[in-house]
Each structure stands twice: as C-alpha cells, then as structure tokens.
Short mmCIF file of C-alpha atoms in Angstrom, two decimals:
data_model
loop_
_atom_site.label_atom_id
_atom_site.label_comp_id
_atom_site.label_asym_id
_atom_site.label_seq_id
_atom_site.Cartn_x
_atom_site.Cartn_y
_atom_site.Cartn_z
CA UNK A 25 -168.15 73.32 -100.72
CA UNK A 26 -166.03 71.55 -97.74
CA UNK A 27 -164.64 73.73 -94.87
CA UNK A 28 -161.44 72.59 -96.00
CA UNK A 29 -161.84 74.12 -99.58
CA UNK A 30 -163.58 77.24 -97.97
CA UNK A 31 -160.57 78.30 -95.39
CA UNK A 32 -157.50 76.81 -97.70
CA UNK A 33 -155.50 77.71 -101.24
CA UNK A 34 -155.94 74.39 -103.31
CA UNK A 35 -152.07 73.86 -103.39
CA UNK A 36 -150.32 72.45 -106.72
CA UNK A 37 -148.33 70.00 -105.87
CA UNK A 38 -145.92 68.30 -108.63
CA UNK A 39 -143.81 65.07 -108.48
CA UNK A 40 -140.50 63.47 -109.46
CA UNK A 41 -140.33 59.72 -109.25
CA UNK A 42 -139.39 57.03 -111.56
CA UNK A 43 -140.98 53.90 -110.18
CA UNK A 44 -144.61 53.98 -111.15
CA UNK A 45 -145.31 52.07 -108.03
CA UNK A 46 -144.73 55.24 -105.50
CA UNK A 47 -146.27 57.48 -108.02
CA UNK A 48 -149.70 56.11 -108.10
CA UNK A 49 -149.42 55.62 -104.41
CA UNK A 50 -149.33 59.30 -103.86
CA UNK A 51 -151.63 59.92 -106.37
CA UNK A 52 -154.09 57.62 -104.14
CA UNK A 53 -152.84 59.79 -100.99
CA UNK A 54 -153.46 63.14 -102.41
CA UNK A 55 -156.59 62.09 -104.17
CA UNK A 56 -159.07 62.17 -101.27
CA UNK A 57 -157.52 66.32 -100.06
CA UNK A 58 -159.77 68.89 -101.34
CA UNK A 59 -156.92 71.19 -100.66
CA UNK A 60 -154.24 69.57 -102.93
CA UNK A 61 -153.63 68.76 -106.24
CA UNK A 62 -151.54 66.85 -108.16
CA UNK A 63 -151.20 68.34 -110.93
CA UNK A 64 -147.91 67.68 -112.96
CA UNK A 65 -145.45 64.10 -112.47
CA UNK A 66 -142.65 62.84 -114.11
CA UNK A 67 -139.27 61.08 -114.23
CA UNK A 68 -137.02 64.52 -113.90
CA UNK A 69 -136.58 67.98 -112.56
CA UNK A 70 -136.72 68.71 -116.03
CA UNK A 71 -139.33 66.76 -117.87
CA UNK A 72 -141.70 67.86 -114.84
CA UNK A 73 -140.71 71.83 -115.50
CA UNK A 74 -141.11 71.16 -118.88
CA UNK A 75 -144.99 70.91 -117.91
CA UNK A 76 -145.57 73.27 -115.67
CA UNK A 77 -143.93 75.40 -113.05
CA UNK A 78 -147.29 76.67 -111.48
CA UNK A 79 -146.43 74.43 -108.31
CA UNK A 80 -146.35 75.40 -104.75
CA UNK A 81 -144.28 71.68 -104.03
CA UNK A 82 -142.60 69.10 -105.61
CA UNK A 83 -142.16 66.08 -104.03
CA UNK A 84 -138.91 64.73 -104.92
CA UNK A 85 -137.17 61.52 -105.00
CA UNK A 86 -133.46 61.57 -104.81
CA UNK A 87 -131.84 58.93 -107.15
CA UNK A 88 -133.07 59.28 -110.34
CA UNK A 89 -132.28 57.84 -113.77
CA UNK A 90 -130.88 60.75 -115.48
CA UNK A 91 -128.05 60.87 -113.00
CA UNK A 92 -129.14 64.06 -111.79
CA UNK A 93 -127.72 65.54 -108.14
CA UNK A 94 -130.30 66.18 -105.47
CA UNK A 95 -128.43 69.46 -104.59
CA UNK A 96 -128.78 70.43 -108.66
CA UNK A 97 -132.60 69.08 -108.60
CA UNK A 98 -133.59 71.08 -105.61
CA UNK A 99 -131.48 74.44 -106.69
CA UNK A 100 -133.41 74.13 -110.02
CA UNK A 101 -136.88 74.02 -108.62
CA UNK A 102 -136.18 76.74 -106.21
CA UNK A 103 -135.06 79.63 -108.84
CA UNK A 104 -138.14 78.92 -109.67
CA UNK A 105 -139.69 79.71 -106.71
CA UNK A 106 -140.78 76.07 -105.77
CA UNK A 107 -140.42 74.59 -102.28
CA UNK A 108 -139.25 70.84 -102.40
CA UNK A 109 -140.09 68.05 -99.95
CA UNK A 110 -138.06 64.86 -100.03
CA UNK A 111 -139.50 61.38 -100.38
CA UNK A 112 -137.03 58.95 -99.89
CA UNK A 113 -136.38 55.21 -98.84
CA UNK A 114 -133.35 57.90 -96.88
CA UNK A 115 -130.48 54.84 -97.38
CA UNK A 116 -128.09 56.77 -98.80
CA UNK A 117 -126.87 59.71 -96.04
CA UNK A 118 -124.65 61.21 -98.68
CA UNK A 119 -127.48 62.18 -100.58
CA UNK A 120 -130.00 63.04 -98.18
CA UNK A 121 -127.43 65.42 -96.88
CA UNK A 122 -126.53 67.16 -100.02
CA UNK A 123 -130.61 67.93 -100.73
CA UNK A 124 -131.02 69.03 -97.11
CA UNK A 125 -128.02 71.53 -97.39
CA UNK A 126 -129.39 72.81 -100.64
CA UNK A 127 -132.55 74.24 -98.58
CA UNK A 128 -135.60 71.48 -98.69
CA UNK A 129 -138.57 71.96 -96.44
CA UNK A 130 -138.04 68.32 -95.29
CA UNK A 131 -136.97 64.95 -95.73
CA UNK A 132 -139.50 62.14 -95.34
CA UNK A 133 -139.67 58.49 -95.80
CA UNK A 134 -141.15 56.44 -98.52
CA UNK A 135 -142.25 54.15 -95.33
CA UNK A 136 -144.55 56.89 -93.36
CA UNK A 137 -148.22 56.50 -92.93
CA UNK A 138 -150.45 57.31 -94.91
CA UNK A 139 -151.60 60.63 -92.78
CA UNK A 140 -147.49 61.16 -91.74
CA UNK A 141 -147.39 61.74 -95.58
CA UNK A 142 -150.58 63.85 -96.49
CA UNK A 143 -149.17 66.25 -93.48
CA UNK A 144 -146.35 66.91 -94.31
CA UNK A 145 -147.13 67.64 -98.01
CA UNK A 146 -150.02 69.92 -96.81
CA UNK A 147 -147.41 71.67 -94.52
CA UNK A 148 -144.70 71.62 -97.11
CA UNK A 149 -146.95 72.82 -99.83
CA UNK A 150 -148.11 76.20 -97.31
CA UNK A 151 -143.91 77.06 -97.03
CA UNK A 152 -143.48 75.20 -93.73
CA UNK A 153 -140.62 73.18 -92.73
CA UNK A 154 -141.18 68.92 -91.99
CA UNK A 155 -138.87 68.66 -89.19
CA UNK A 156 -138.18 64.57 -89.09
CA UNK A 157 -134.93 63.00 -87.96
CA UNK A 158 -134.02 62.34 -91.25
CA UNK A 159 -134.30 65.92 -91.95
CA UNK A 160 -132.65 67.02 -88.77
CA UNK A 161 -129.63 63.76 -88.46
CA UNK A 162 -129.28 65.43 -92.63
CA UNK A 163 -128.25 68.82 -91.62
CA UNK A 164 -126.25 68.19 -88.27
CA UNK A 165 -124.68 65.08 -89.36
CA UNK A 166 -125.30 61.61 -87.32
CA UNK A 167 -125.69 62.25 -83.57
CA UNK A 168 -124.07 59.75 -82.74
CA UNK A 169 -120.56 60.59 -84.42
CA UNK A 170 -119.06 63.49 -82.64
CA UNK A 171 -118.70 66.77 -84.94
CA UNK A 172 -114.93 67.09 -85.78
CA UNK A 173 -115.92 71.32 -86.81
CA UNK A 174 -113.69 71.25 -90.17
CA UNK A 175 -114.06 74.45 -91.64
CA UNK A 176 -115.72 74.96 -95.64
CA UNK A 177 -112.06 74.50 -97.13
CA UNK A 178 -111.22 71.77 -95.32
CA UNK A 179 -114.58 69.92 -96.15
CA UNK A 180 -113.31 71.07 -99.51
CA UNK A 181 -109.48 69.36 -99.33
CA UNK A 182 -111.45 66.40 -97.37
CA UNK A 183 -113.69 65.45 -100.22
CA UNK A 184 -111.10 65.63 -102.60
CA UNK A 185 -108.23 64.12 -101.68
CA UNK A 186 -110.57 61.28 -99.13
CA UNK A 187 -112.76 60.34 -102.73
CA UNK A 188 -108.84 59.09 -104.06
CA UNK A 189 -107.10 62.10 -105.14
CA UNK A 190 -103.21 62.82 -104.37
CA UNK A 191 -102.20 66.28 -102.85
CA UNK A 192 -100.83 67.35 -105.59
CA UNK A 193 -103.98 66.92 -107.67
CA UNK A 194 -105.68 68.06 -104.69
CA UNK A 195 -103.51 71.42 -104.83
CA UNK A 196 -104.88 72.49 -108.80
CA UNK A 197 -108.39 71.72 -108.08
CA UNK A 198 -108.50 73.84 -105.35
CA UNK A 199 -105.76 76.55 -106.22
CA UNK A 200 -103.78 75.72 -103.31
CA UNK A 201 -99.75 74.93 -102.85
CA UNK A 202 -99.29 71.33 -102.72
CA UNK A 203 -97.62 71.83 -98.86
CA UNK A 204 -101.00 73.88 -98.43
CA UNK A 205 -103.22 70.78 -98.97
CA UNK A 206 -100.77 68.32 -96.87
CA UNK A 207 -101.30 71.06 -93.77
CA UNK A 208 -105.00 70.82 -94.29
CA UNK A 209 -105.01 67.11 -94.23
CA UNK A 210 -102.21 67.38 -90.93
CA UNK A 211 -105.00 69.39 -89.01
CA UNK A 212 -107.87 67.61 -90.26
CA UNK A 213 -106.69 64.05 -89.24
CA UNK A 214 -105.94 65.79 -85.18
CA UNK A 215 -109.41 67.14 -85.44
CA UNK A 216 -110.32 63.56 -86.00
CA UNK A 217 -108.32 62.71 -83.32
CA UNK A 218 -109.38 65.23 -80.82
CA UNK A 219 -112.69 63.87 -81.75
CA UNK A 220 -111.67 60.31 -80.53
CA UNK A 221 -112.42 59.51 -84.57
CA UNK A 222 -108.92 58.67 -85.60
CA UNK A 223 -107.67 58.68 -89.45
CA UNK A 224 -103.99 58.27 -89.54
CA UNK A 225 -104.19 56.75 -93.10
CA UNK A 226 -106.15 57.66 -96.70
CA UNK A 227 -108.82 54.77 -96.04
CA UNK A 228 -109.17 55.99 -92.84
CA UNK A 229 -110.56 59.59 -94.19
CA UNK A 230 -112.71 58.22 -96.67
CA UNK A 231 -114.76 56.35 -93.86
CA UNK A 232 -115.09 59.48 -91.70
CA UNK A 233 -116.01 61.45 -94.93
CA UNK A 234 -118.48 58.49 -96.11
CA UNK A 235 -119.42 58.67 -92.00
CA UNK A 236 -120.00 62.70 -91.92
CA UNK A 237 -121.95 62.62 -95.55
CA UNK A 238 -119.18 64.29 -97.05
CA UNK A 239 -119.15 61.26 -99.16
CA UNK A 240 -121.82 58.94 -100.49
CA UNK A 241 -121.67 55.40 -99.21
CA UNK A 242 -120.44 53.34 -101.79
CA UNK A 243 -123.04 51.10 -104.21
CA UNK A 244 -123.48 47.38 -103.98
CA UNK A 245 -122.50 46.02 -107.08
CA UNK A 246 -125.24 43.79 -108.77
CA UNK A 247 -124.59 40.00 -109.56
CA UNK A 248 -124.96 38.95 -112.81
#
C-alpha cells in the first residue's frame, strides 16, 4: 500500500461532460492517483445522479446539451451534499459567473496542466476552495471594469428590462409600479455614470450588463 493510500480517503469523484474527448482525458489524469476515483460520468446533472450520488466532487462542465443552467446544475448537486469544481474552456463570463455565485469550490480551465488539474480536483474533492482568476474575476466581476455597486433589485430591473423588456413589462415581473422601474433604471444609468461607464440608451445597458455578467455574451451564429 502507497503512502498516499495510507494517509488519504480515496475520494469519489464524478463527471459531467458531453464531448468524449475531455472525458477520457480526465479519466487518463485521474487514473494514475491512488487517492481518487472516478467513479460515475455522464452527459447531465441528472443522468450522472441517476448513478450514483456517493461522490465527494463532480467536475462539471458548464454548457451542456440538455440546456441545463450552471446555477440549477450546481444547486442540484449540492442538496445533495456534493461539492462541484468547474472545468471550463471559461469563454462565456455570463456563465462562469452564475456557477461561481451558486457556491462552486472553483473554476478551472479545460487548458491547465496536467498536475494544475489533478490539484485542484484532489483539493476540491477534500472541501477546499481552487482559488484561480477565473474563479476570483467570476465572483468580483472583471477588474478591469469599475464596480457600479447596484443593489439585488436593481441587478433585478437591470437584467430585465437590459435582456429587451419595456418598463412596463418590467413592472409585472417584478411587482413593481411602472414609474418604480423607470426610477431604478434613472439611478442605475448615474451609477454608470459615476462609474465613468456611461449608458444613456437601452443598448447601452445591455453591454454593461453583458460587461458585469449580468448577461451572457451573445452566441455566434453558425454558417450554413
């Protein structure tokens, strides 16, 4: 029996990815670890708790083909008492945010060493946090855009009426008067301001909130 094996839990370690590629390449990662397992993979939260939920990880990938939001994936596995770790190709802010804020242990990229990989699964998989920049740029927004401090409710009017909603529609969503939502948006766009991020118009907001991760950055559309 190694040292390794002698002083350390085995740790389960499960994994959601649909391109066979990065499967098997973690597979070959984890392979040669005495200390962890993977047990359990598939293309979905669901399909992989439909094997097992004896897992002290999952590694999880954040666009999937069920359509399935990284904020719902990550909420699911944790009920369950599952830490997650996120392995990403991290292009898409908007969604790298939304797992960070739901409580991962880290976000890494698909392009890491092999070792930068195997560590941070072994120190994921024991409960510890994988503080990377993606991780850290994920919850404090981009350092280099200065934070314009909108409250929860205003993130809330933001989203809404930024992603091509009028006030009005803005105003049932969220409950609010109609005048309400238009004094939200009046002190959101001088926070933007005092910021020296000005949005005086509708496209305007949708950039900051695509810039911020309040919104994801829209999808090139394919050729065909």
């Amino acid at each position: 029996m190694s040292e390794v094996t002698r002083t350390q839990a085995v740790r389960r370690i499960g994994l959601v990815e649909d391109h066979e590629s990065v499967a098997i390449g973690l597979a070959a990662m984890l392979g040669p670890e005495p200390d962890l397992d993977l047990v359990a993979a598939a293309e979905s939260v669901s399909g992989l708790l439909a094997q097992t939920t004896d897992l002290d990880l999952v590694v999880l990938d954040l666009r999937l083909p069920d359509g399935s939001s990284p904020e719902d994936n990550v909420t699911a596995l944790r009920e369950r008492g599952i830490e997650v770790l996120v392995f990403t190709g991290a292009d898409n802010a908007f969604l790298v945010r939304s797992a960070a804020k739901a409580g991962v242990l880290g976000v890494l990229r698909k392009s890491e060493s092999v070792a930068t990989v195997v560590e941070a699964v072994r120190r994921a998989a024991s409960g510890e946090q994988v503080v990377t920049t993606d991780w850290a740029a994920a919850i404090d927004g981009d350092p280099q855009l200065s934070d314009v401090g909108l409250s929860p409710r205003q993130e809330e009017v933001l989203m809404l009426y930024a992603s091509g909603e009028k006030a009005s529609r803005v105003a049932r969503l969220t409950g609010l008067s109609e005048q309400t939502v238009n004094d939200y948006l009046g002190r959101i766009r001088q926070k933007y301001a005092d910021a020296g991020r000005p949005a005086p118009t509708k496209t305007d907001l949708y950039k900051r909130a695509v810039e911020d991760g309040w919104l994801p950055v829209p999808e090139r559309q394919q050729r065909t």
